[in-house]
PDB file of C-alpha atoms in Angstrom:
ATOM      1  CA  MET A 756       4.291 -28.450  11.809  1.00 51.00           C
ATOM      2  CA  THR A 757       6.013 -25.371  13.230  1.00 64.00           C
ATOM      3  CA  ALA A 758       3.942 -22.218  13.491  1.00 75.00           C
ATOM      4  CA  GLN A 759       5.262 -19.180  11.655  1.00 90.00           C
ATOM      5  CA  LEU A 760       5.671 -16.210  13.993  1.00 93.00           C
ATOM      6  CA  VAL A 761       5.911 -12.580  12.895  1.00 94.00           C
ATOM      7  CA  ASP A 762       6.161  -9.252  14.689  1.00 96.00           C
ATOM      8  CA  THR A 763       2.852  -8.063  16.147  1.00 97.00           C
ATOM      9  CA  PRO A 764       1.262  -5.321  14.013  1.00 97.00           C
ATOM     10  CA  TYR A 765       0.544  -1.956  15.655  1.00 96.00           C
ATOM     11  CA  TYR A 766      -0.212   0.224  12.607  1.00 97.00           C
ATOM     12  CA  VAL A 767      -2.569   0.322   9.634  1.00 97.00           C
ATOM     13  CA  LEU A 768      -2.519   2.499   6.537  1.00 96.00           C
ATOM     14  CA  LEU A 769      -5.415   4.782   5.751  1.00 95.00           C
ATOM     15  CA  ASP A 770      -6.528   5.694   2.251  1.00 94.00           C
ATOM     16  CA  GLY A 771      -8.466   8.816   3.184  1.00 93.00           C
ATOM     17  CA  LYS A 772     -10.464   7.618   6.200  1.00 92.00           C
ATOM     18  CA  GLN A 773     -10.635   3.949   5.167  1.00 93.00           C
ATOM     19  CA  ARG A 774      -8.274   1.254   6.379  1.00 94.00           C
ATOM     20  CA  LEU A 775      -6.522  -0.270   3.404  1.00 95.00           C
ATOM     21  CA  GLY A 776      -6.794  -3.989   2.730  1.00 96.00           C
ATOM     22  CA  PRO A 777      -6.576  -6.519  -0.084  1.00 96.00           C
ATOM     23  CA  LYS A 778      -9.632  -7.736  -1.961  1.00 95.00           C
ATOM     24  CA  LEU A 779     -10.507 -11.329  -1.019  1.00 94.00           C
ATOM     25  CA  LEU A 780     -12.244 -13.927  -3.166  1.00 92.00           C
ATOM     26  CA  ARG A 781     -15.543 -15.152  -1.823  1.00 84.00           C
ATOM     27  CA  PRO A 782     -14.971 -18.680  -0.469  1.00 78.00           C
ATOM     28  CA  HIS A 783     -16.802 -21.735  -1.776  1.00 76.00           C
ATOM     29  CA  LEU A 784     -17.025 -23.171   1.740  1.00 74.00           C
ATOM     30  CA  GLY A 785     -16.778 -21.558   5.129  1.00 74.00           C
ATOM     31  CA  PRO A 786     -17.199 -17.991   6.294  1.00 79.00           C
ATOM     32  CA  GLU A 787     -16.379 -14.925   4.251  1.00 84.00           C
ATOM     33  CA  GLY A 788     -13.167 -13.081   5.023  1.00 86.00           C
ATOM     34  CA  VAL A 789     -12.351  -9.403   5.334  1.00 91.00           C
ATOM     35  CA  ALA A 790      -8.753  -8.172   5.553  1.00 95.00           C
ATOM     36  CA  ILE A 791      -6.743  -5.044   6.292  1.00 97.00           C
ATOM     37  CA  TYR A 792      -3.012  -4.480   6.068  1.00 97.00           C
ATOM     38  CA  GLY A 793      -1.213  -4.253   9.420  1.00 97.00           C
ATOM     39  CA  PHE A 794       2.378  -3.247  10.103  1.00 98.00           C
ATOM     40  CA  SER A 795       4.745  -3.873  12.976  1.00 96.00           C
ATOM     41  CA  ASP A 796       6.888  -0.765  12.595  1.00 95.00           C
ATOM     42  CA  LYS A 797       7.597   2.332  10.497  1.00 96.00           C
ATOM     43  CA  PRO A 798      10.103   0.717   8.073  1.00 96.00           C
ATOM     44  CA  THR A 799       7.522  -1.922   7.096  1.00 95.00           C
ATOM     45  CA  TYR A 800       4.751   0.536   6.249  1.00 96.00           C
ATOM     46  CA  ASP A 801       7.246   2.882   4.567  1.00 96.00           C
ATOM     47  CA  LEU A 802       8.229   0.020   2.224  1.00 96.00           C
ATOM     48  CA  PHE A 803       4.557  -0.655   1.444  1.00 97.00           C
ATOM     49  CA  CYS A 804       3.944   3.051   0.739  1.00 96.00           C
ATOM     50  CA  ALA A 805       6.979   3.164  -1.569  1.00 96.00           C
ATOM     51  CA  ASN A 806       5.490   0.254  -3.561  1.00 95.00           C
ATOM     52  CA  SER A 807       2.028   1.838  -3.820  1.00 94.00           C
ATOM     53  CA  ASN A 808       0.793   4.747  -5.923  1.00 93.00           C
ATOM     54  CA  LEU A 809      -1.758   5.773  -3.270  1.00 92.00           C
ATOM     55  CA  ALA A 810      -1.273   8.622  -0.787  1.00 92.00           C
ATOM     56  CA  LEU A 811      -1.444   6.570   2.409  1.00 95.00           C
ATOM     57  CA  THR A 812      -1.290   7.697   6.015  1.00 95.00           C
ATOM     58  CA  PRO A 813      -0.117   5.489   8.919  1.00 95.00           C
ATOM     59  CA  TYR A 814      -2.479   5.174  11.868  1.00 96.00           C
ATOM     60  CA  PRO A 815      -2.270   3.184  15.112  1.00 96.00           C
ATOM     61  CA  LEU A 816      -4.002  -0.199  15.124  1.00 94.00           C
ATOM     62  CA  VAL A 817      -5.972   0.351  18.303  1.00 93.00           C
ATOM     63  CA  LYS A 818      -7.517  -2.254  20.595  1.00 93.00           C
ATOM     64  CA  GLY A 819     -10.941  -0.578  20.463  1.00 93.00           C
ATOM     65  CA  TYR A 820     -11.121  -0.956  16.683  1.00 93.00           C
ATOM     66  CA  LEU A 821     -10.102  -4.620  16.913  1.00 94.00           C
ATOM     67  CA  LYS A 822     -12.692  -5.328  19.627  1.00 93.00           C
ATOM     68  CA  ASN A 823     -15.446  -3.639  17.581  1.00 92.00           C
ATOM     69  CA  GLN A 824     -14.564  -5.596  14.433  1.00 91.00           C
ATOM     70  CA  ILE A 825     -14.536  -8.894  16.342  1.00 87.00           C
ATOM     71  CA  THR A 826     -17.873  -8.111  18.048  1.00 87.00           C
ATOM     72  CA  ASP A 827     -19.569  -6.928  14.847  1.00 82.00           C
ATOM     73  CA  SER A 828     -18.131  -9.630  12.583  1.00 71.00           C
ATOM     74  CA  GLY A 829     -20.988 -12.124  12.582  1.00 75.00           C
ATOM     75  CA  ASN A 830     -19.660 -15.135  10.675  1.00 81.00           C
ATOM     76  CA  ALA A 831     -16.933 -13.224   8.808  1.00 84.00           C
ATOM     77  CA  ILE A 832     -13.286 -13.913   9.571  1.00 88.00           C
ATOM     78  CA  HIS A 833     -11.465 -10.615  10.081  1.00 94.00           C
ATOM     79  CA  LEU A 834      -7.846 -10.850   9.029  1.00 96.00           C
ATOM     80  CA  ILE A 835      -4.801  -8.640   9.310  1.00 97.00           C
ATOM     81  CA  VAL A 836      -2.191  -9.033   6.596  1.00 98.00           C
ATOM     82  CA  VAL A 837       1.111  -8.641   8.411  1.00 97.00           C
ATOM     83  CA  ASP A 838       3.973  -6.521   7.026  1.00 97.00           C
ATOM     84  CA  ALA A 839       3.150  -6.761   3.313  1.00 97.00           C
ATOM     85  CA  GLU A 840       5.792  -5.178   1.078  1.00 96.00           C
ATOM     86  CA  GLY A 841       3.226  -3.777  -1.340  1.00 95.00           C
ATOM     87  CA  PRO A 842      -0.348  -4.043  -2.622  1.00 92.00           C
ATOM     88  CA  ASN A 843       0.453  -6.479  -5.469  1.00 89.00           C
ATOM     89  CA  GLU A 844       2.321  -9.345  -3.809  1.00 95.00           C
ATOM     90  CA  THR A 845       1.486 -12.856  -5.001  1.00 95.00           C
ATOM     91  CA  GLN A 846       1.398 -14.275  -1.449  1.00 96.00           C
ATOM     92  CA  LEU A 847       0.577 -12.555   1.825  1.00 97.00           C
ATOM     93  CA  ASN A 848       0.705 -13.738   5.434  1.00 96.00           C
ATOM     94  CA  ALA A 849      -2.270 -13.033   7.661  1.00 97.00           C
ATOM     95  CA  THR A 850      -3.501 -13.592  11.178  1.00 96.00           C
ATOM     96  CA  THR A 851      -6.868 -12.977  12.798  1.00 95.00           C
ATOM     97  CA  MET A 852      -7.814  -9.711  14.452  1.00 96.00           C
ATOM     98  CA  LYS A 853      -8.489 -11.722  17.602  1.00 95.00           C
ATOM     99  CA  SER A 854      -4.896 -13.005  17.604  1.00 96.00           C
ATOM    100  CA  VAL A 855      -3.534  -9.470  17.180  1.00 97.00           C
ATOM    101  CA  LEU A 856      -5.788  -8.146  19.944  1.00 96.00           C
ATOM    102  CA  THR A 857      -4.636 -10.912  22.288  1.00 96.00           C
ATOM    103  CA  ALA A 858      -0.987 -10.239  21.413  1.00 96.00           C
ATOM    104  CA  GLN A 859      -1.421  -6.512  22.061  1.00 95.00           C
ATOM    105  CA  GLU A 860      -3.235  -7.083  25.360  1.00 95.00           C
ATOM    106  CA  GLN A 861      -0.546  -9.510  26.534  1.00 96.00           C
ATOM    107  CA  GLU A 862       2.199  -7.232  25.176  1.00 95.00           C
ATOM    108  CA  SER A 863       3.505 -10.101  23.052  1.00 95.00           C
ATOM    109  CA  GLU A 864       6.113  -9.135  20.477  1.00 95.00           C
ATOM    110  CA  ARG A 865       5.090 -11.947  18.111  1.00 96.00           C
ATOM    111  CA  VAL A 866       1.874 -13.326  16.622  1.00 96.00           C
ATOM    112  CA  THR A 867       1.231 -16.573  14.742  1.00 95.00           C
ATOM    113  CA  ILE A 868       0.408 -16.552  11.032  1.00 96.00           C
ATOM    114  CA  SER A 869      -2.944 -18.331  10.590  1.00 93.00           C
ATOM    115  CA  PHE A 870      -3.606 -17.841   6.879  1.00 94.00           C
ATOM    116  CA  HIS A 871      -1.863 -17.365   3.554  1.00 94.00           C
ATOM    117  CA  LEU A 872      -3.492 -15.194   0.908  1.00 95.00           C
ATOM    118  CA  MET A 873      -2.700 -16.261  -2.653  1.00 95.00           C
ATOM    119  CA  LEU A 874      -3.251 -13.809  -5.515  1.00 95.00           C
ATOM    120  CA  ASP A 875      -5.597 -14.997  -8.249  1.00 93.00           C
ATOM    121  CA  PRO A 876      -4.239 -13.204 -11.361  1.00 90.00           C
ATOM    122  CA  GLY A 877      -7.543 -13.333 -13.225  1.00 90.00           C
ATOM    123  CA  SER A 878      -9.559 -11.528 -10.567  1.00 91.00           C
ATOM    124  CA  GLN A 879      -6.734  -9.590  -8.863  1.00 90.00           C
ATOM    125  CA  ALA A 880      -8.181 -10.811  -5.552  1.00 94.00           C
ATOM    126  CA  TYR A 881      -6.740 -13.146  -2.948  1.00 95.00           C
ATOM    127  CA  ARG A 882      -7.749 -16.704  -2.117  1.00 92.00           C
ATOM    128  CA  VAL A 883      -7.545 -17.446   1.625  1.00 91.00           C
ATOM    129  CA  GLU A 884      -5.801 -20.660   2.669  1.00 90.00           C
ATOM    130  CA  ASN A 885      -5.061 -22.039   6.120  1.00 89.00           C
ATOM    131  CA  ALA A 886      -1.467 -21.832   7.229  1.00 85.00           C
ATOM    132  CA  SER A 887      -1.995 -25.125   9.087  1.00 75.00           C
ATOM    133  CA  SER A 888      -4.490 -27.909   8.598  1.00 48.00           C
ATOM    134  CA  ASP A 889      -5.657 -28.033  12.223  1.00 40.00           C
ATOM    135  CA  LEU A 890      -7.651 -24.773  12.161  1.00 41.00           C
ATOM    136  CA  GLY A 891     -10.784 -26.327  10.676  1.00 38.00           C
ATOM    137  CA  VAL A 892     -11.471 -23.596   8.073  1.00 38.00           C
ATOM    138  CA  THR A 893     -10.330 -23.670   4.493  1.00 36.00           C
ATOM    139  CA  ASN A 894     -11.113 -21.822   1.337  1.00 39.00           C
ATOM    140  CA  SER A 895      -8.780 -23.831  -0.824  1.00 37.00           C
ATOM    141  CA  PRO A 896     -10.197 -24.870  -4.219  1.00 35.00           C
ATOM    142  CA  LYS A 897      -9.102 -28.462  -3.514  1.00 32.00           C
ATOM    143  CA  GLU A 898     -11.320 -28.493  -0.415  1.00 34.00           C
ATOM    144  CA  SER A 899     -14.317 -27.082  -2.286  1.00 33.00           C
ATOM    145  CA  GLN A 900     -14.050 -29.805  -4.932  1.00 32.00           C
ATOM    146  CA  ARG A 901     -14.422 -32.562  -2.363  1.00 30.00           C
ATOM    147  CA  GLY A 902     -17.918 -33.626  -1.937  1.00 31.00           C
TER     148      GLY A 902
END
């Protein structure tokens, strides 16, 4: 399986003082996830803003914030949704904050997508699924039905 690479995010969008992110469904198995939207460049967050009715402000995605989230995360998986076109997409690509931090520290232009977020129309929240089966964490309903 070939890993999907995307441009490394360097920006977030703020709604007031809060970083904006999609609502995630609570998993049946595995750790809980928390996500924010991250953007690689101005055209990507401009597109998102054009598709949103919120008054959003771009802000740098700084290493200190990423380090704090990773340190304070406990068992939660902190995700960054990369270059979403808007807040209501049916599928989003995400990577971990740790992967983004590593990419920024190593000045890597690309980061690997680790997860796909699939919109559940009934709850208007996203189900987190592994992008590859070798990561050892899944929140897929098929996995939770195995016993």
